[in-house]
mmCIF file of C-alpha atoms in Angstrom:
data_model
loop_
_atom_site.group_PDB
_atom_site.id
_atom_site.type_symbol
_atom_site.label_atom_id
_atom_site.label_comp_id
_atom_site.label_asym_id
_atom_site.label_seq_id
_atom_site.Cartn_x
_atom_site.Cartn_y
_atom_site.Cartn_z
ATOM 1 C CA UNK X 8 -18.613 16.018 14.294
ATOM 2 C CA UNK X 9 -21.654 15.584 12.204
ATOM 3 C CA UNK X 10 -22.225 17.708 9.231
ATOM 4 C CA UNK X 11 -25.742 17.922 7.797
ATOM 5 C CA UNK X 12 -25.947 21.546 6.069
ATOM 6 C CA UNK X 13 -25.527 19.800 2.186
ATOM 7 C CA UNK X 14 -28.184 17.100 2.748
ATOM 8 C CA UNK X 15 -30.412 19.675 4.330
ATOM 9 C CA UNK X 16 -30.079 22.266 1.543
ATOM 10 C CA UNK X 17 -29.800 19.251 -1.221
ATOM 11 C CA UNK X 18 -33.357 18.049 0.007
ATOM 12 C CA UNK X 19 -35.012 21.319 0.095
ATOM 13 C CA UNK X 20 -33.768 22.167 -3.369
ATOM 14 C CA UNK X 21 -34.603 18.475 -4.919
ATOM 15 C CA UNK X 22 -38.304 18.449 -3.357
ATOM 16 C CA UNK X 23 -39.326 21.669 -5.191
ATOM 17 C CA UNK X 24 -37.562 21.023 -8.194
ATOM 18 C CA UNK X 25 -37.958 17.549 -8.342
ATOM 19 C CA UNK X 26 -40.852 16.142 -6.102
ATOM 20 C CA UNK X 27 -40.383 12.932 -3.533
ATOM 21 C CA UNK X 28 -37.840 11.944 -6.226
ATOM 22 C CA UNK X 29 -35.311 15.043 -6.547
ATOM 23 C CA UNK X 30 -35.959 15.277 -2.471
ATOM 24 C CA UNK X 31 -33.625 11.974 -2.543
ATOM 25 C CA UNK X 32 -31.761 12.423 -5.250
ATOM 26 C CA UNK X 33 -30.786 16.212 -3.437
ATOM 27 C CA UNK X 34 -30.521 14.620 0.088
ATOM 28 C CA UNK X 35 -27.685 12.295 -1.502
ATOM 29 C CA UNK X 36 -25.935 14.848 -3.551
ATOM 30 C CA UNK X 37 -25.427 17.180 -0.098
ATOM 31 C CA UNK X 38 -24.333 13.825 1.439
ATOM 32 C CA UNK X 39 -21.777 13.808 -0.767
ATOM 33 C CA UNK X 40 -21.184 17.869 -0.254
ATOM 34 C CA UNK X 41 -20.988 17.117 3.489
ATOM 35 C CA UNK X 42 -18.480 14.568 3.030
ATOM 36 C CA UNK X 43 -16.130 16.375 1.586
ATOM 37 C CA UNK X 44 -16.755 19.691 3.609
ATOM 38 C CA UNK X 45 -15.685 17.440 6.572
ATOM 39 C CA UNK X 46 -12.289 16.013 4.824
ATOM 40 C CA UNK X 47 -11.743 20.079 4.080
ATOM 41 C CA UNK X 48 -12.533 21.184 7.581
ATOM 42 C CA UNK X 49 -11.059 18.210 9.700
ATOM 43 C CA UNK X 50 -8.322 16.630 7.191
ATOM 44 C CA UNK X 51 -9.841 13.172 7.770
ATOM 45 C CA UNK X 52 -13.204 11.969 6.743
ATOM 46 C CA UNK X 53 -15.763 13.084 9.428
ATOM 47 C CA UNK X 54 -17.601 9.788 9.200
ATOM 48 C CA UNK X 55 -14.960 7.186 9.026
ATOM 49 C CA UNK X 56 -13.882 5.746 12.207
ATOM 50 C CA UNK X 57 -10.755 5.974 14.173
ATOM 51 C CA UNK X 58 -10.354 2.473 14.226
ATOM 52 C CA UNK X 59 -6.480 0.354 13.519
ATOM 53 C CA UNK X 60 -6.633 1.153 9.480
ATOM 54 C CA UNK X 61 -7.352 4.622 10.219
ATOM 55 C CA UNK X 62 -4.132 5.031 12.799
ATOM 56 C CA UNK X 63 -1.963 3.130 10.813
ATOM 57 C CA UNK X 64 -2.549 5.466 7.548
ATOM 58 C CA UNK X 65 -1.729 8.399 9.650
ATOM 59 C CA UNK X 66 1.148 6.832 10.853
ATOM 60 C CA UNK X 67 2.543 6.005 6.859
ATOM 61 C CA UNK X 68 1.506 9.801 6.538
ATOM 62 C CA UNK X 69 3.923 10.997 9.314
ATOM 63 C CA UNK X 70 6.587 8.567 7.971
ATOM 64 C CA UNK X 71 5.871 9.290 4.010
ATOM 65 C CA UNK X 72 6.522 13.128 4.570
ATOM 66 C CA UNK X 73 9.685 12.746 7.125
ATOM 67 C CA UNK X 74 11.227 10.364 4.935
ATOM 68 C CA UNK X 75 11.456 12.422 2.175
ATOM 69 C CA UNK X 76 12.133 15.852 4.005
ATOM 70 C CA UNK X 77 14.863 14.478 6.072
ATOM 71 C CA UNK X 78 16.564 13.173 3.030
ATOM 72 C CA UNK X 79 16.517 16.650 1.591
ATOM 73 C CA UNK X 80 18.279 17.787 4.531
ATOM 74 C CA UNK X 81 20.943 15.486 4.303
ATOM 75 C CA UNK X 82 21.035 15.896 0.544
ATOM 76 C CA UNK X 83 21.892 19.392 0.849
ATOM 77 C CA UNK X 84 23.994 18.950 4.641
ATOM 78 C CA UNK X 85 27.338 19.359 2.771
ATOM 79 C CA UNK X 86 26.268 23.167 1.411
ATOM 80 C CA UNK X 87 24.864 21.824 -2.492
ATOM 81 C CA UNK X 88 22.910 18.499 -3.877
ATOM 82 C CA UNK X 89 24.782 16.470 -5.984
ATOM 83 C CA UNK X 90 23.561 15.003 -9.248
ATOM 84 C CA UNK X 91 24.369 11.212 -7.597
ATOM 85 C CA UNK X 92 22.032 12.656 -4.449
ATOM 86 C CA UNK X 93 19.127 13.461 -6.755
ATOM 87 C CA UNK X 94 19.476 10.544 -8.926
ATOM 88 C CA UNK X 95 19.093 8.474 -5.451
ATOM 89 C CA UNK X 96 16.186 10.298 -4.231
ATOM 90 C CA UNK X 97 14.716 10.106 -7.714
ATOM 91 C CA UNK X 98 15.492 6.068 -7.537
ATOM 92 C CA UNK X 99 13.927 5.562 -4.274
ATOM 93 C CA UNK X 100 10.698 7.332 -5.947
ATOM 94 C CA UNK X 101 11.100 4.641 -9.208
ATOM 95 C CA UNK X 102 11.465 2.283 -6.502
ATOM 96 C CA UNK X 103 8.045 2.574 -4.583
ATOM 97 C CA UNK X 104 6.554 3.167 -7.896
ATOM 98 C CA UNK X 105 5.348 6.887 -7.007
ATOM 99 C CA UNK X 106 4.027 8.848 -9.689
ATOM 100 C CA UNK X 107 1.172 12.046 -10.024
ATOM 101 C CA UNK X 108 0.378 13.697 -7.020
ATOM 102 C CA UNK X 109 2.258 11.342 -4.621
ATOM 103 C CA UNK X 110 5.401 11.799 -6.622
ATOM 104 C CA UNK X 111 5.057 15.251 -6.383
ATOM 105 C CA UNK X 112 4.441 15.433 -2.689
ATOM 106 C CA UNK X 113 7.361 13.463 -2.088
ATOM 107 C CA UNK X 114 9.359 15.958 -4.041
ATOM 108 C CA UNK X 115 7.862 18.665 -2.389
ATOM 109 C CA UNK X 116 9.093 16.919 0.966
ATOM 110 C CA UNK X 117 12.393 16.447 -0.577
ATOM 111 C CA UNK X 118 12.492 20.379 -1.275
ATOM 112 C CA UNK X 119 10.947 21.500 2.157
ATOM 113 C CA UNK X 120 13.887 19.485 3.511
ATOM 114 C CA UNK X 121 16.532 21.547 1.465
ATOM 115 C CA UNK X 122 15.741 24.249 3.435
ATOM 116 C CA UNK X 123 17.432 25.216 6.288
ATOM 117 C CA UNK X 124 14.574 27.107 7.711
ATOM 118 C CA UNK X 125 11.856 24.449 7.889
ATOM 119 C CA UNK X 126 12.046 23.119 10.934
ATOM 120 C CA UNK X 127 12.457 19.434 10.795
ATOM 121 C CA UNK X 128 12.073 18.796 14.933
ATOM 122 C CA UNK X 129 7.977 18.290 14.734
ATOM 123 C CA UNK X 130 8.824 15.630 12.024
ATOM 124 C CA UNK X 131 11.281 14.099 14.582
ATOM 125 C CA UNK X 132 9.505 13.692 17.538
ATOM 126 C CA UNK X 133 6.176 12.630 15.769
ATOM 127 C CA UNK X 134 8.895 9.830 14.464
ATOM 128 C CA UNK X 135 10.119 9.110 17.650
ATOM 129 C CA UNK X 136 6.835 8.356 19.524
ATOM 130 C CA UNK X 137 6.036 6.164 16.478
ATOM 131 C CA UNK X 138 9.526 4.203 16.760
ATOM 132 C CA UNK X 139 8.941 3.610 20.724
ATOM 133 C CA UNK X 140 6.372 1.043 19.706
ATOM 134 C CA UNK X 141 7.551 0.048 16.207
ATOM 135 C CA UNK X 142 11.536 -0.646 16.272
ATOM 136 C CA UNK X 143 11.282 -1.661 12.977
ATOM 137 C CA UNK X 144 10.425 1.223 11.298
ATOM 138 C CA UNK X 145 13.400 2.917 13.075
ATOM 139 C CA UNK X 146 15.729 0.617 11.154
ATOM 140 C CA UNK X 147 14.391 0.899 7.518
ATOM 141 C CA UNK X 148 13.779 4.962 8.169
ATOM 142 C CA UNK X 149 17.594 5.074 8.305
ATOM 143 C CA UNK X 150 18.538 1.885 5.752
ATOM 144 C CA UNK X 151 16.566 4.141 3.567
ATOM 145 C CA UNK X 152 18.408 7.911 4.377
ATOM 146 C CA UNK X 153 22.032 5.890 4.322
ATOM 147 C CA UNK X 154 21.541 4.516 0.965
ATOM 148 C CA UNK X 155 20.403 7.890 -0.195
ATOM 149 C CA UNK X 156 23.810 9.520 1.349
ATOM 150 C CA UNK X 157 26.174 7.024 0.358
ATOM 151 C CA UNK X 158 25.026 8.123 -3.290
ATOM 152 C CA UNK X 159 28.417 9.691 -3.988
ATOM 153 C CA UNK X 160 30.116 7.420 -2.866
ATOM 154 C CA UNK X 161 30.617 8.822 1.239
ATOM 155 C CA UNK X 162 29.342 10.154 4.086
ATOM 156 C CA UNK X 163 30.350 13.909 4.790
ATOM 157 C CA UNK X 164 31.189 15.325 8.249
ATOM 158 C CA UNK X 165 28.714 17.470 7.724
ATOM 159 C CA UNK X 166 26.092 14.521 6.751
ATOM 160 C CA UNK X 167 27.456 12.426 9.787
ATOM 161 C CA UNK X 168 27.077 15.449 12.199
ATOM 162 C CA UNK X 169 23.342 15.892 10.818
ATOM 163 C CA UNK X 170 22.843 11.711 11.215
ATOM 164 C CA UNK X 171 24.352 12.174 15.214
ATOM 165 C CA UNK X 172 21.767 15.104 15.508
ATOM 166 C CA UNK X 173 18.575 12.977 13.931
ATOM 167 C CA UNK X 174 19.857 9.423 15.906
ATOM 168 C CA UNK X 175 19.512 11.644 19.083
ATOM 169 C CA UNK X 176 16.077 13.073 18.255
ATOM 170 C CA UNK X 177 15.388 9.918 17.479
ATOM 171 C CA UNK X 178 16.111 8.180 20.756
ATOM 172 C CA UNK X 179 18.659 5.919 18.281
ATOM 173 C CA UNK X 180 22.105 5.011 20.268
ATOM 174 C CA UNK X 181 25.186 5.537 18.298
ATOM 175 C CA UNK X 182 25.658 1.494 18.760
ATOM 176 C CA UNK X 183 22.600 0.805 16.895
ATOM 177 C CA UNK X 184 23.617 3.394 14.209
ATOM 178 C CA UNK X 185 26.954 2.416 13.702
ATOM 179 C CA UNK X 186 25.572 -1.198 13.465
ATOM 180 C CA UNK X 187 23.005 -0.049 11.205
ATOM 181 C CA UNK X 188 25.143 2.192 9.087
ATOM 182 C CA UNK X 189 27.661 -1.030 8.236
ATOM 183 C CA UNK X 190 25.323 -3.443 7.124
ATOM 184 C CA UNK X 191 23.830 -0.700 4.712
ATOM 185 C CA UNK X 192 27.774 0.023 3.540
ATOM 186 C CA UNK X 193 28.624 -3.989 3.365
ATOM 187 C CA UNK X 194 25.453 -4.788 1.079
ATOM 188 C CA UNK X 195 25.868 -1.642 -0.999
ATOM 189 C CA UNK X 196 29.417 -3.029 -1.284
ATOM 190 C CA UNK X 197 28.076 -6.488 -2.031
ATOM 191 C CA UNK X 198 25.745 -5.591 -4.792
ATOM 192 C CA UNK X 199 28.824 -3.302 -6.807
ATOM 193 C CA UNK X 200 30.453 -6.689 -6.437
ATOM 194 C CA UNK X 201 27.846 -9.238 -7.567
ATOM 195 C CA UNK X 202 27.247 -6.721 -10.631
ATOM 196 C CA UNK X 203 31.123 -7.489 -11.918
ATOM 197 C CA UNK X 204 31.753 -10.903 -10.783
ATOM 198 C CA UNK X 205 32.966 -11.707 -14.185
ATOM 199 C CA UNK X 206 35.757 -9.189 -13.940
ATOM 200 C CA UNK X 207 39.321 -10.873 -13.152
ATOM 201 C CA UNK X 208 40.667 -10.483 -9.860
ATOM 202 C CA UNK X 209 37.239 -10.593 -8.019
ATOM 203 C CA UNK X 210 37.120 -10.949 -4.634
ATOM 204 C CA UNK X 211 35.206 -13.689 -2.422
ATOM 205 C CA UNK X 212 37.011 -13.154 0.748
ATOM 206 C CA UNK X 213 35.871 -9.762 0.370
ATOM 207 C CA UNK X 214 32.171 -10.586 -0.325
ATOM 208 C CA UNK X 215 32.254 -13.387 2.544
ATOM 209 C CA UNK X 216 33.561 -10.307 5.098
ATOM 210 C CA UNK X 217 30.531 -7.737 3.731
ATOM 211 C CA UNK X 218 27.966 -11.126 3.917
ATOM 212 C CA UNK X 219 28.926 -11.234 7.478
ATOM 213 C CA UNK X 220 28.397 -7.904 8.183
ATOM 214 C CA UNK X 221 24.805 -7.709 6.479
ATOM 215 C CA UNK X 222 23.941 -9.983 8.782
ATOM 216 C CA UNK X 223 25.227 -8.557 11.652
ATOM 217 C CA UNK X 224 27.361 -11.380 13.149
ATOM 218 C CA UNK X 225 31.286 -12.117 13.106
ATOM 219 C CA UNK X 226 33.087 -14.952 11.241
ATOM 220 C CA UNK X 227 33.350 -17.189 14.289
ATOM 221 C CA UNK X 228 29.647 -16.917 14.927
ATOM 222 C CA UNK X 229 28.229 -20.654 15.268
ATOM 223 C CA UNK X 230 25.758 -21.978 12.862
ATOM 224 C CA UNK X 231 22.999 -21.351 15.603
ATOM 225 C CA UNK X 232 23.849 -17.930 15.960
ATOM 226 C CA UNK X 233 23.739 -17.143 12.273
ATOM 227 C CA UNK X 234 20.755 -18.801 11.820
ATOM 228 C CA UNK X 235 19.234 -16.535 14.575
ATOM 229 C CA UNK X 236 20.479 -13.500 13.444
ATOM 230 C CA UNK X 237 19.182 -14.347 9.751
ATOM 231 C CA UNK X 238 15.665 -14.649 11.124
ATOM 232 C CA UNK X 239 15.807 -12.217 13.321
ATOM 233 C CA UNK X 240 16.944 -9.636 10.507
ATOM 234 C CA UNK X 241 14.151 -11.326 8.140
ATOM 235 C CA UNK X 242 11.543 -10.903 10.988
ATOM 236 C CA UNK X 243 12.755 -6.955 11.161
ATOM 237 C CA UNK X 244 12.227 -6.437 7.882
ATOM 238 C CA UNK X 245 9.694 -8.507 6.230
ATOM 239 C CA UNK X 246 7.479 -6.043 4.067
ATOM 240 C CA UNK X 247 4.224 -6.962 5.490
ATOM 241 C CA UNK X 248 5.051 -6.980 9.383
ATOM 242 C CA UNK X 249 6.542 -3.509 8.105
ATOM 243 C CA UNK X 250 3.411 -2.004 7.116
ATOM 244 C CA UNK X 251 1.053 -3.106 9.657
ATOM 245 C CA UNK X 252 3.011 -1.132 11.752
ATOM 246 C CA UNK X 253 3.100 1.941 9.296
ATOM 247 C CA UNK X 254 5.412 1.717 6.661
ATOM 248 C CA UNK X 255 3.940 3.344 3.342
ATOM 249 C CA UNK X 256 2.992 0.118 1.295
ATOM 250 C CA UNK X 257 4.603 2.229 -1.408
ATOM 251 C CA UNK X 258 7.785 1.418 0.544
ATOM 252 C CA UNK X 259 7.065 -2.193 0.461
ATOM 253 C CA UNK X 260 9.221 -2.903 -2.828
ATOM 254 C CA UNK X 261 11.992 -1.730 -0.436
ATOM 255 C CA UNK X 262 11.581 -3.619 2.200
ATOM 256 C CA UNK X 263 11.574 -6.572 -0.203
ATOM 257 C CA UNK X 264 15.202 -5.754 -1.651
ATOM 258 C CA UNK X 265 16.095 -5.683 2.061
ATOM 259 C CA UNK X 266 15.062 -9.152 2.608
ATOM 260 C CA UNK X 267 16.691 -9.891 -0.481
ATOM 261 C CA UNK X 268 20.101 -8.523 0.388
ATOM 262 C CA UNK X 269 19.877 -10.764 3.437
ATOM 263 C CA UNK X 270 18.610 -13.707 2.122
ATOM 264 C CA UNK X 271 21.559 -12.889 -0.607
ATOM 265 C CA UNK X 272 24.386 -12.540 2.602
ATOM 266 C CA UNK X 273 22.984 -15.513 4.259
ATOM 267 C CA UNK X 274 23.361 -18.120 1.339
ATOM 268 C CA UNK X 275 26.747 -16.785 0.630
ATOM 269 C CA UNK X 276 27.912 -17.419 3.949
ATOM 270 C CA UNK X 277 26.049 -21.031 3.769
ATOM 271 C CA UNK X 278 27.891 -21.632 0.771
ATOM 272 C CA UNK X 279 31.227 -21.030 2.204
ATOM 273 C CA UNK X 280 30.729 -22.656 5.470
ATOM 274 C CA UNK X 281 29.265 -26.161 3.484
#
């Protein structure tokens, strides 16, 4: 849809106040009226194309705003949001560096999600159509919600009813979750570990068990098999395959610590196996 009104009206006013000269000058400045008229009206620019950029940025839209929303939910799942809960949510934000009117969106989000009114299913599905063709994103969408709800320190029956109730709106098997949902506990238990190494009576075996785990393979894997599975899990979540197919690029610095907790797992179990 074309939208002319500005540059008509801009023209007419520049010629008589103006001459050939304010006639352009008017014609531009109602270009620019018209261009914003159509981002008010239509919620995209009316003269931009609907080309690959233009999909994927509605895609990181739909993503951005059900992120944040369902994490509210699940923040306030057990009946109140803890201080650890907000601190996470507030983290993630540090994290992918929001601040002004993004970081207030998000928190918006994040408070639309508190309530038990707003309706989270439109969110869901929009989610799930984007998922069918980008499995990825399906996997860091929850990474990102578990490390938010493992903030004090467990998940809640109430928080692991509302994650069944999600997976299944989702399309996401409860294999694929539980899988999911122990590599995010062994590398959050990994990391508490790394950060007191230097504290007597640490425990290797107990890192070498979580490095597995991140990974997503058993002890008696073969070297072949680890090596796939490290590659594979580096392919899933490498930051820039991630937003091509819609991740916020905000999100990218997350991604990044994802790769880095498997690189991490996989050099660990390297080590120990040399």
């Amino acid at each position: 849809m074309t939208f002319w009104f500005g540059k008509a009206m801009g023209a007419v006013i520049g010629l008589f106040s103006g001459g050939p000269f304010g006639l352009l000058v008017g014609a531009f400045a109602g270009h620019l009226f018209d261009q914003t008229l159509g981002k008010m009206l239509l919620g995209q620019s009316a003269i931009e194309s609907t080309g690959p950029r233009s999909e994927r940025a509605q895609v990181q839209q739909v993503f951005f705003r059900a992120t944040f929303r369902v994490m509210g939910r699940l923040a306030k799942a057990d009946g109140r949001v803890s201080e650890q809960e907000i601190d996470a949510a507030s983290h993630i934000m540090d994290q992918m560096g929001l601040s002004g009117p993004q970081r207030t969106n998000a928190i918006q989000f994040f408070t639309e999600g508190k309530d038990p009114d707003v309706d989270l299913m439109p969110d869901l599905n929009r989610l799930r159509e984007l998922f069918a063709q980008r499995a990825g994103l399906a996997q860091m969408f929850l990474e990102i919600q578990l490390s938010v709800a493992y903030a004090d320190g467990r998940l809640s029956i109430e928080e692991r009813r509302l994650f069944d109730r999600i997976c299944r709106a989702l399309d996401i098997g409860a294999f694929q979750f539980e899988w999911i949902n122990g590599r995010v506990q062994a590398a959050m238990r990994g990391a508490g570990q790394r950060q007191q190494q230097s504290r007597p009576g640490a425990q290797p075996q107990s890192q070498l068990r979580d490095a597995y785990t991140v990974l997503g393979v058993k002890a008696e894997a073969s070297d072949e098999e680890l090596k796939k599975a490290y590659r594979r899990l580096m392919n899933q979540h490498h930051p820039d395959k991630l937003v091509a197919k819609g991740l916020p690029e905000e999100m990218m610095k997350l991604a990044k610590e994802k790769t880095q907790e498997i690189q991490t797992a996989y050099d660990l179990v390297r080590k120990a196996r040399a």
